[in-house]
Short mmCIF file of C-alpha atoms in Angstrom, two decimals:
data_model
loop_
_atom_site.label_atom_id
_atom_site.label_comp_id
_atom_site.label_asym_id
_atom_site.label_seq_id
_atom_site.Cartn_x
_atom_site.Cartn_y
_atom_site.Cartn_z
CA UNK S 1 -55.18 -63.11 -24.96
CA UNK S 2 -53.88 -59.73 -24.36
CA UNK S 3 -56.26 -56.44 -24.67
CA UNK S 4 -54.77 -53.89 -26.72
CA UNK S 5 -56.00 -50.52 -25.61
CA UNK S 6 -57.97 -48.48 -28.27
CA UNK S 7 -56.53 -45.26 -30.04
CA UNK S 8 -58.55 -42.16 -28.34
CA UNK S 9 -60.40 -40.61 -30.92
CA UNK S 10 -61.58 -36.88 -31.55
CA UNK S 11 -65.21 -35.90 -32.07
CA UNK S 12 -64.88 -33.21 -35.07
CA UNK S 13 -67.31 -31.26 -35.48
CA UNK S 14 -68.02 -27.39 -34.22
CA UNK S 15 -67.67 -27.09 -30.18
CA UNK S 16 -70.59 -26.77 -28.28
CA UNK S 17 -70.56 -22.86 -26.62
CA UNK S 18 -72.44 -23.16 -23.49
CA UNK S 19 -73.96 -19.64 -22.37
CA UNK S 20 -72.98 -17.33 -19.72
CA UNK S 21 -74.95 -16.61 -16.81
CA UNK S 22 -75.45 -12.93 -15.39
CA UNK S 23 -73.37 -12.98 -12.40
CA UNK S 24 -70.77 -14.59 -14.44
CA UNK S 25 -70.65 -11.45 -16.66
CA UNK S 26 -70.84 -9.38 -13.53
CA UNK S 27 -67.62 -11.04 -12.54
CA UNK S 28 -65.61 -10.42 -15.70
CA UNK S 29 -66.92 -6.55 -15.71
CA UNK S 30 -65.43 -5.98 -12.02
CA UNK S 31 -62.07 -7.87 -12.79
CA UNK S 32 -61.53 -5.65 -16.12
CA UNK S 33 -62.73 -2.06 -14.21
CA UNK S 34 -59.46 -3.14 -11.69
CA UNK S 35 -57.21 -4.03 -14.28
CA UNK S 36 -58.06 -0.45 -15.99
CA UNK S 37 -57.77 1.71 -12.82
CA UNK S 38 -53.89 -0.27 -11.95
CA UNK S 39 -53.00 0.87 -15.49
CA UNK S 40 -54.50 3.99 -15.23
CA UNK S 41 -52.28 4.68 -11.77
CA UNK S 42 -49.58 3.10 -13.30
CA UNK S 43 -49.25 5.44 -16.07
CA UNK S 44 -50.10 8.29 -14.19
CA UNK S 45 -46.63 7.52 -12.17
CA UNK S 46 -45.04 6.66 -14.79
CA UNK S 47 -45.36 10.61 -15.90
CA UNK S 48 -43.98 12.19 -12.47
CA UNK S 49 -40.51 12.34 -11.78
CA UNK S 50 -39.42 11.15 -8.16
CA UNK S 51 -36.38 13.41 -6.86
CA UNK S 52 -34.90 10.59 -5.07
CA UNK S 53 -34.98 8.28 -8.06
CA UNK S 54 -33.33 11.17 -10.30
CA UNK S 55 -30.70 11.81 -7.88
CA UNK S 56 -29.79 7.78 -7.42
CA UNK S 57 -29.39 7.86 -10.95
CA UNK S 58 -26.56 10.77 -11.30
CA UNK S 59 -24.61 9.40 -8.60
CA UNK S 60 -24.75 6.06 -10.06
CA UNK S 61 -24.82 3.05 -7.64
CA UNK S 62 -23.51 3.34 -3.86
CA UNK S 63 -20.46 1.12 -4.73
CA UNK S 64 -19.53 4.19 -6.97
CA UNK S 65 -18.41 6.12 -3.91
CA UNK S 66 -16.25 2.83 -2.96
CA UNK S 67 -12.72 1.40 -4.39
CA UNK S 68 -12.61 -2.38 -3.15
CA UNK S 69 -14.46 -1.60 0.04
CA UNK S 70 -12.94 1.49 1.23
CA UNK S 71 -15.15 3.98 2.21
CA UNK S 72 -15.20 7.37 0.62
CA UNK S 73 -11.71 10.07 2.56
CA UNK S 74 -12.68 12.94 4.31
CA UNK S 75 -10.02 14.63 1.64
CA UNK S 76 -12.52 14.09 -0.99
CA UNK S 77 -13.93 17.76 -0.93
CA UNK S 78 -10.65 19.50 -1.11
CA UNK S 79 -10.99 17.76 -4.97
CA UNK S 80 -14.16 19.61 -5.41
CA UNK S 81 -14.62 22.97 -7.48
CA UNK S 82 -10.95 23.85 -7.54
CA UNK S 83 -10.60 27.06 -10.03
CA UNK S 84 -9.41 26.62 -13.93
CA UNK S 85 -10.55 22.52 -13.73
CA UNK S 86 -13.64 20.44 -14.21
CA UNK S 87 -14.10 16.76 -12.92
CA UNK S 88 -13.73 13.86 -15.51
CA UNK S 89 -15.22 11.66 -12.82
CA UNK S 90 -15.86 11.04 -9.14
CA UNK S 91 -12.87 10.74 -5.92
CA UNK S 92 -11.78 7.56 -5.80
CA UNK S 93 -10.61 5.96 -2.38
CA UNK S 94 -7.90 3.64 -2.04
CA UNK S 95 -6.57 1.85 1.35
CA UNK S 96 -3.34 -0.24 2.32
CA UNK S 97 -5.34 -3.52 0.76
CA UNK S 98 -6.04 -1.16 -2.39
CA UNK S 99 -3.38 0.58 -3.15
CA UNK S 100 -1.65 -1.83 -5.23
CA UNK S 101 -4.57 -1.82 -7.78
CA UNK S 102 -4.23 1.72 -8.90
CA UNK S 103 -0.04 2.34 -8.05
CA UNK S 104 1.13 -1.13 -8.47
CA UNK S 105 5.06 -1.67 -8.19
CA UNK S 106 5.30 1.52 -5.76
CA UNK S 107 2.96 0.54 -3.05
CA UNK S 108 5.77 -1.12 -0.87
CA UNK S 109 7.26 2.58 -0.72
CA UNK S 110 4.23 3.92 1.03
CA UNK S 111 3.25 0.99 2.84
CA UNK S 112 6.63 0.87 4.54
CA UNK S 113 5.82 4.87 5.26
CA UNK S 114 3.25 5.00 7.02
CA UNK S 115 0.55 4.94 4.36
CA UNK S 116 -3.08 5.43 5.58
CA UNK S 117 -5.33 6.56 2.34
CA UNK S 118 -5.11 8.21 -1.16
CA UNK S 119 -7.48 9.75 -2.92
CA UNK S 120 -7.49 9.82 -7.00
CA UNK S 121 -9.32 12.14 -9.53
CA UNK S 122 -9.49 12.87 -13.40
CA UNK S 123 -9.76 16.62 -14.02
CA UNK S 124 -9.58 18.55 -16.96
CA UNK S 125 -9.22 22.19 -18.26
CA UNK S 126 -12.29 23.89 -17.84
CA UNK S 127 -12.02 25.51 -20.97
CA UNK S 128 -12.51 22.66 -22.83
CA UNK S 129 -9.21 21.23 -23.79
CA UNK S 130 -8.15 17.73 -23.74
CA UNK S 131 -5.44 17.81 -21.30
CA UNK S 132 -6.31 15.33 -18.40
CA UNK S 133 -5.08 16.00 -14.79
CA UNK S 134 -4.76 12.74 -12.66
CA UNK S 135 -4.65 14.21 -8.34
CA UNK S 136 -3.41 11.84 -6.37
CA UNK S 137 -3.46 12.61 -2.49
CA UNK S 138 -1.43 10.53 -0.03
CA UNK S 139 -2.50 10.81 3.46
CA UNK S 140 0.29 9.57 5.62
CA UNK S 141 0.90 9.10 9.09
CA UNK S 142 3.05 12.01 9.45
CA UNK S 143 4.83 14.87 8.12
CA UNK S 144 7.90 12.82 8.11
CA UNK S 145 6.02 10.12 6.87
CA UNK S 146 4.95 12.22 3.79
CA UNK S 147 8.25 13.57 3.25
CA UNK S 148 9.36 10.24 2.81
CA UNK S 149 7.16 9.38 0.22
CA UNK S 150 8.03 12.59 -1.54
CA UNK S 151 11.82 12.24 -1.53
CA UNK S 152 11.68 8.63 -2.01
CA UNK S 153 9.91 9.30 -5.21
CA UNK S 154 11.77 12.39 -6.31
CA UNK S 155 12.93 12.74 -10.18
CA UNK S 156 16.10 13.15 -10.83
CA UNK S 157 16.88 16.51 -12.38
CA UNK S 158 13.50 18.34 -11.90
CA UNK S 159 13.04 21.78 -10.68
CA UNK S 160 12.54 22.86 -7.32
CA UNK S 161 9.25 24.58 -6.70
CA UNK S 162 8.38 27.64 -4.49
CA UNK S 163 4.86 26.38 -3.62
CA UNK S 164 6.17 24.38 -0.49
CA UNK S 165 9.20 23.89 1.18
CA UNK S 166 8.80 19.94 -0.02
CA UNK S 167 8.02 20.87 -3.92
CA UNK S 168 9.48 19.94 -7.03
CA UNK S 169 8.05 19.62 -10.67
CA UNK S 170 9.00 17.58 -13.54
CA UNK S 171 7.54 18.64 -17.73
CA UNK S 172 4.14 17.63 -16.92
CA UNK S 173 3.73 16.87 -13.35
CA UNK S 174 3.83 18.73 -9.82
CA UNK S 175 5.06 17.18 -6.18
CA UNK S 176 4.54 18.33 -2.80
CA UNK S 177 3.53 17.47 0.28
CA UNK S 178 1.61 20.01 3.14
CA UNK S 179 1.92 18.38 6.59
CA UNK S 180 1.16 14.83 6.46
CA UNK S 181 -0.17 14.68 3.16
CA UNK S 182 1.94 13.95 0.00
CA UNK S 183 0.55 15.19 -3.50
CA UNK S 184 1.05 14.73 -7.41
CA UNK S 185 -0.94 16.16 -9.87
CA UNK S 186 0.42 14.60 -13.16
CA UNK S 187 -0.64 15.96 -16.74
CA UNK S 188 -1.10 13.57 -19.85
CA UNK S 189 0.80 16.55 -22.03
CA UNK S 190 3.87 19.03 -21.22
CA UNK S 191 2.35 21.24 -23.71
CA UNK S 192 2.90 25.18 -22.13
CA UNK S 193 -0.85 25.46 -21.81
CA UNK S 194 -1.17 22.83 -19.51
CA UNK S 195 1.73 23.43 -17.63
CA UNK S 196 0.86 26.55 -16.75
CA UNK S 197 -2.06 25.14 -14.82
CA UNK S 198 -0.20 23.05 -12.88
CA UNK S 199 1.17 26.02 -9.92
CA UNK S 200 -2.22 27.34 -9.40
CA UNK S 201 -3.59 23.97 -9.47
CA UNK S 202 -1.29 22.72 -6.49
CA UNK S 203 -1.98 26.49 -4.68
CA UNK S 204 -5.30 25.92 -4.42
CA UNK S 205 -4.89 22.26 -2.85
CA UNK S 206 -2.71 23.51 -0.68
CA UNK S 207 -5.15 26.35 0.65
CA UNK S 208 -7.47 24.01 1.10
CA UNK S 209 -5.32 21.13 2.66
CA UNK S 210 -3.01 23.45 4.73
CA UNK S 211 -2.57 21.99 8.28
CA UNK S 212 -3.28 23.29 11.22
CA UNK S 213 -0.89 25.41 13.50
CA UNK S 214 1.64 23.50 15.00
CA UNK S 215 1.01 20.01 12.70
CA UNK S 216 4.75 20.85 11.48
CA UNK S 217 6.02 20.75 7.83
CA UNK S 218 7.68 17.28 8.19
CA UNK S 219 11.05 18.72 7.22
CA UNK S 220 13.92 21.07 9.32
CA UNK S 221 11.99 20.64 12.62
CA UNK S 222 14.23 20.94 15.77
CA UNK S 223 13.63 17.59 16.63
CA UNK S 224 14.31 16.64 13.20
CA UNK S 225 18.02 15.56 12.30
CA UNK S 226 17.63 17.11 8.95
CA UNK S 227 18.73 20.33 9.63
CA UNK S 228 22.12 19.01 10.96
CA UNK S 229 23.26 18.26 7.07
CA UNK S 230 26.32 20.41 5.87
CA UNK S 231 25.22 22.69 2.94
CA UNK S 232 28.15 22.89 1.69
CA UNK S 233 28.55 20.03 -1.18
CA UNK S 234 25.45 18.30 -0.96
CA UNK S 235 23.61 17.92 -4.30
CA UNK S 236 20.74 19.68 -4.43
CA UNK S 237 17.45 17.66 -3.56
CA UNK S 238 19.00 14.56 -2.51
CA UNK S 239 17.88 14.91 1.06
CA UNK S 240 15.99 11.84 1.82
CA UNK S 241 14.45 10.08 4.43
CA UNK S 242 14.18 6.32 4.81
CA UNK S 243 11.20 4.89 7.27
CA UNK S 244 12.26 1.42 7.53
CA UNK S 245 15.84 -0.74 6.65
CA UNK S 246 18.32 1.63 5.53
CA UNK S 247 21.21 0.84 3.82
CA UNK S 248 19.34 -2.81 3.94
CA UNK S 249 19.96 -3.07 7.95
CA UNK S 250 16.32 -4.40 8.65
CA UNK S 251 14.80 -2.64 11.65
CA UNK S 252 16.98 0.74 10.68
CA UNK S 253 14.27 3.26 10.07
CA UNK S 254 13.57 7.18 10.60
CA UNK S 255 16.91 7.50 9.02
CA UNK S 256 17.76 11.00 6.84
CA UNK S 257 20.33 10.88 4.20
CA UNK S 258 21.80 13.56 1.66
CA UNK S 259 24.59 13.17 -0.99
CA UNK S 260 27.88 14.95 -1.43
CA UNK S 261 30.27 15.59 -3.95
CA UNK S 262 33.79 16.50 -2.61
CA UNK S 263 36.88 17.61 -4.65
CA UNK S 264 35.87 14.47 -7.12
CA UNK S 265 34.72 12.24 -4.85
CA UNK S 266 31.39 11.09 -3.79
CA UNK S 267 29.51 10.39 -0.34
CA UNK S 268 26.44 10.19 1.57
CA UNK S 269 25.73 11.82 5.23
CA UNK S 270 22.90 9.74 7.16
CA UNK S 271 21.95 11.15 10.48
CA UNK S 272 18.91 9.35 13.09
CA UNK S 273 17.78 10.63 16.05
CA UNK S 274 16.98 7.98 18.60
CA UNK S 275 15.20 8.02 21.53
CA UNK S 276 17.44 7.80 23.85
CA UNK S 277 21.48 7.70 23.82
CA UNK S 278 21.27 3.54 25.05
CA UNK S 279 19.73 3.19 21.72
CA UNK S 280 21.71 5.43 19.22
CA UNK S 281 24.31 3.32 20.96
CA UNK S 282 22.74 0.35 19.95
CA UNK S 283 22.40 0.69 16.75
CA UNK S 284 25.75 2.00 16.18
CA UNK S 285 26.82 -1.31 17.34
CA UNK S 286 24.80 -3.23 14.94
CA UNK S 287 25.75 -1.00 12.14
CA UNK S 288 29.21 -1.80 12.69
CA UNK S 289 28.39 -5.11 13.04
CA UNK S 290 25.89 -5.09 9.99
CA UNK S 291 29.57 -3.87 7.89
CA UNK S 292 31.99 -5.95 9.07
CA UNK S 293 29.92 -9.27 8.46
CA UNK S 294 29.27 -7.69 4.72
CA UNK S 295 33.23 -7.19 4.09
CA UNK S 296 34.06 -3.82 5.76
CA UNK S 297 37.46 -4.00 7.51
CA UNK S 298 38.24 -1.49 10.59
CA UNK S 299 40.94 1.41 9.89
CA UNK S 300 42.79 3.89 11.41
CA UNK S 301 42.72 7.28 9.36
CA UNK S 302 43.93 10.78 10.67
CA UNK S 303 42.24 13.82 11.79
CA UNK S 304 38.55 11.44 12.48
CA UNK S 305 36.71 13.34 15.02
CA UNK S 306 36.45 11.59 18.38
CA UNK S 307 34.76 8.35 18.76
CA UNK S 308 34.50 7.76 15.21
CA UNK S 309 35.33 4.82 13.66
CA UNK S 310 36.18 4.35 10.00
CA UNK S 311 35.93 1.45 8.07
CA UNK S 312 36.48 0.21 4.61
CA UNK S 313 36.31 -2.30 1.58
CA UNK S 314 37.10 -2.44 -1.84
CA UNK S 315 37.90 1.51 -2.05
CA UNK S 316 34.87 2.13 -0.72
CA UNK S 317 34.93 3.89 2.82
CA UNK S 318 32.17 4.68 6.33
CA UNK S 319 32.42 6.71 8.84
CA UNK S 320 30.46 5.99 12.05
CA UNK S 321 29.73 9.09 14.93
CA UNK S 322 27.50 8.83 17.83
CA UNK S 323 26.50 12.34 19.65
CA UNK S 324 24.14 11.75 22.80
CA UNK S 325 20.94 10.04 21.06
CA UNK S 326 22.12 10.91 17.65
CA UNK S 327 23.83 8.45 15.37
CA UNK S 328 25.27 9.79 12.19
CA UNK S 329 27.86 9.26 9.80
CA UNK S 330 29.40 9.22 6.45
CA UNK S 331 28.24 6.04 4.17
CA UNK S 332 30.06 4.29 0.88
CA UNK S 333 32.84 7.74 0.24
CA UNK S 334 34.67 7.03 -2.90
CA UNK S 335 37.75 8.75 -1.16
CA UNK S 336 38.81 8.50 2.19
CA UNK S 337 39.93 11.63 2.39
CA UNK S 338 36.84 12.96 1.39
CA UNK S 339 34.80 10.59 3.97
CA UNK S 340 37.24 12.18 7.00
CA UNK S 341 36.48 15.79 5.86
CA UNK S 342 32.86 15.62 5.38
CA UNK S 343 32.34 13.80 9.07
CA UNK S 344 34.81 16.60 10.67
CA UNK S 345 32.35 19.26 9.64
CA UNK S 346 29.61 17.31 10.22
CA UNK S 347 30.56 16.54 13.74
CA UNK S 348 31.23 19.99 14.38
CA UNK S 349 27.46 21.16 13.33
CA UNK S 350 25.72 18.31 15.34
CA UNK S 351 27.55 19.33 18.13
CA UNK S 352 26.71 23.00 18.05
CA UNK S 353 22.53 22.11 17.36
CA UNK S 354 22.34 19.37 19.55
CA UNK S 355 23.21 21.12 22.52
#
């Protein structure tokens, strides 16, 4: 026969309280004296500021001075107490991993540039009005490098500006670059208020960004094929310069362009110094070899200077020159008249600069 175990059951009835000894009491006195002096110091602390803590806490954590990793530019304090402004928040840093996060869908442009930081800040009027300024502040690897940037991103119709030799502005926005940095400071309103803040705005980051003697502008240097462009008939801003895969040639970079209108037609000059002349030779070659195996045709055409070659398709007409380590030409003329013309005189001017 099983045993079935019993159900435990509960005295009732009032608890027994057994007494406490004297050292026991002793015990419970010295534990409650500690536990009054740690509150006592910890309320005391409590009461007195710590500078270090109060300073952590206005810059906000350390990532705060970081975008994605990159550390914080050494172009950050030219963002600093610039006159007429006040800072919405803190410099922002982005890299070539980051830059896609704040300019996405024109990062390939600078990239391809020779793109090496850019710095972002929100400033407004310090007067109190709404307006926001957004700096942005390209540092490239060169002044060619930022004048690539700046014409590659140029706005049709805007204004030319007399801050720089490279500046232009648009109804609510400022471009320029000072040697091998490329700047926009771009207003959220084109209201006359705010766009009178804009000139003084870029003055001052120029003053403090100005390079040093002898870093160059990154424009009509005398190594620079850019000054070997015909005035005469090019539009106004159009100069360009391409760093990489012009005219979609891959490995064709360093390449200045401008556009022309002639008597009707229309044309573009592109000039690169290589260097050496084996080179310019080179790629002369594989130009012309880059246009016949896209449809071009060779032609004969009077009064070409020299060594050129002229080629054509569809209407649509090039001109190919080679001076020493220069290469230069005329690209897609509507008129072949016009595309003979335009390389005479611009034959004529390399050959008197590149002496």
């Amino acid at each position: 026969m099983s045993t079935l175990s019993k159900p435990l059951r509960l005295r009732r009835g009032p608890k027994r309280i057994t007494s406490v000894g004297a050292a026991e009491r002793r015990a419970g006195y010295a534990v409650l004296c500690v536990l009054l002096a740690v509150l006592a110091y910890a309320l005391t602390k409590q009461s007195q500021f710590n500078p270090a803590v109060v300073a952590a806490l206005r810059e906000g954590p350390a990532d705060a001075k970081k975008t994605s990793g990159q550390p914080a530019s050494e172009l950050t304090p030219a963002l600093d107490a610039l006159p007429g402004v006040a800072a919405l928040a803190g410099a922002e840093t982005f890299g070539p991993d980051t830059l896609s996060d704040k300019i996405d869908g024109k990062a390939e442009l600078y990239l391809s540039s020779g793109f090496k930081e850019m710095v972002w800040r929100p400033l407004a009027p310090a007067g109190g009005d709404k307006a926001r300024f957004d700096v942005y502040v390209y540092d490239m690897a060169s002044p060619d490098s930022a004048f690539a940037v700046f014409s590659g991103q140029r706005r049709s119709g805007a204004a030319a500006s007399g801050l720089t030799e490279n500046a232009y502005s648009t109804g609510n926005a400022l471009f320029f670059t000072v040697g091998a940095r490329y700047l926009e400071i771009v207003a959220d309103s084109d209201e006359a208020a705010v766009k009178n803040l804009l000139e003084p705005l870029g003055a001052a980051l120029l003053a403090k960004l100005s390079p040093s003697p002898g870093e160059g502008a990154g424009r009509e240097t005398q190594s620079s094929p850019a000054s070997l462009f015909p005035a005469q008939g090019m539009t106004p801003g159009s100069l360009r310069l391409a760093m990489a895969d012009a005219f979609g040639l891959e490995g064709f970079g360093n390449v200045y362009t401008a556009d022309y209108a002639l008597g009707g037609a229309e044309a573009t000059g592109f000039a690169a110094i290589l260097p050496d002349e084996a080179q310019a030779r080179t790629w002369k070659q594989n130009y012309l070899a880059f246009l016949l195996a896209n449809g071009y045709g060779e032609i004969t055409a009077q009064d070409l200077p020299e060594g050129a070659q002229a080629l054509e398709s569809n209407g649509v007409f090039e001109v190919l020159l080679k001076q020493g380590r220069l290469f230069y030409g005329i690209h897609e003329a509507t008129s072949l008249q016009a595309a003979v013309a335009l390389a005479a005189t611009f034959e004529k001017q390399a050959r008197e600069k590149m002496r």
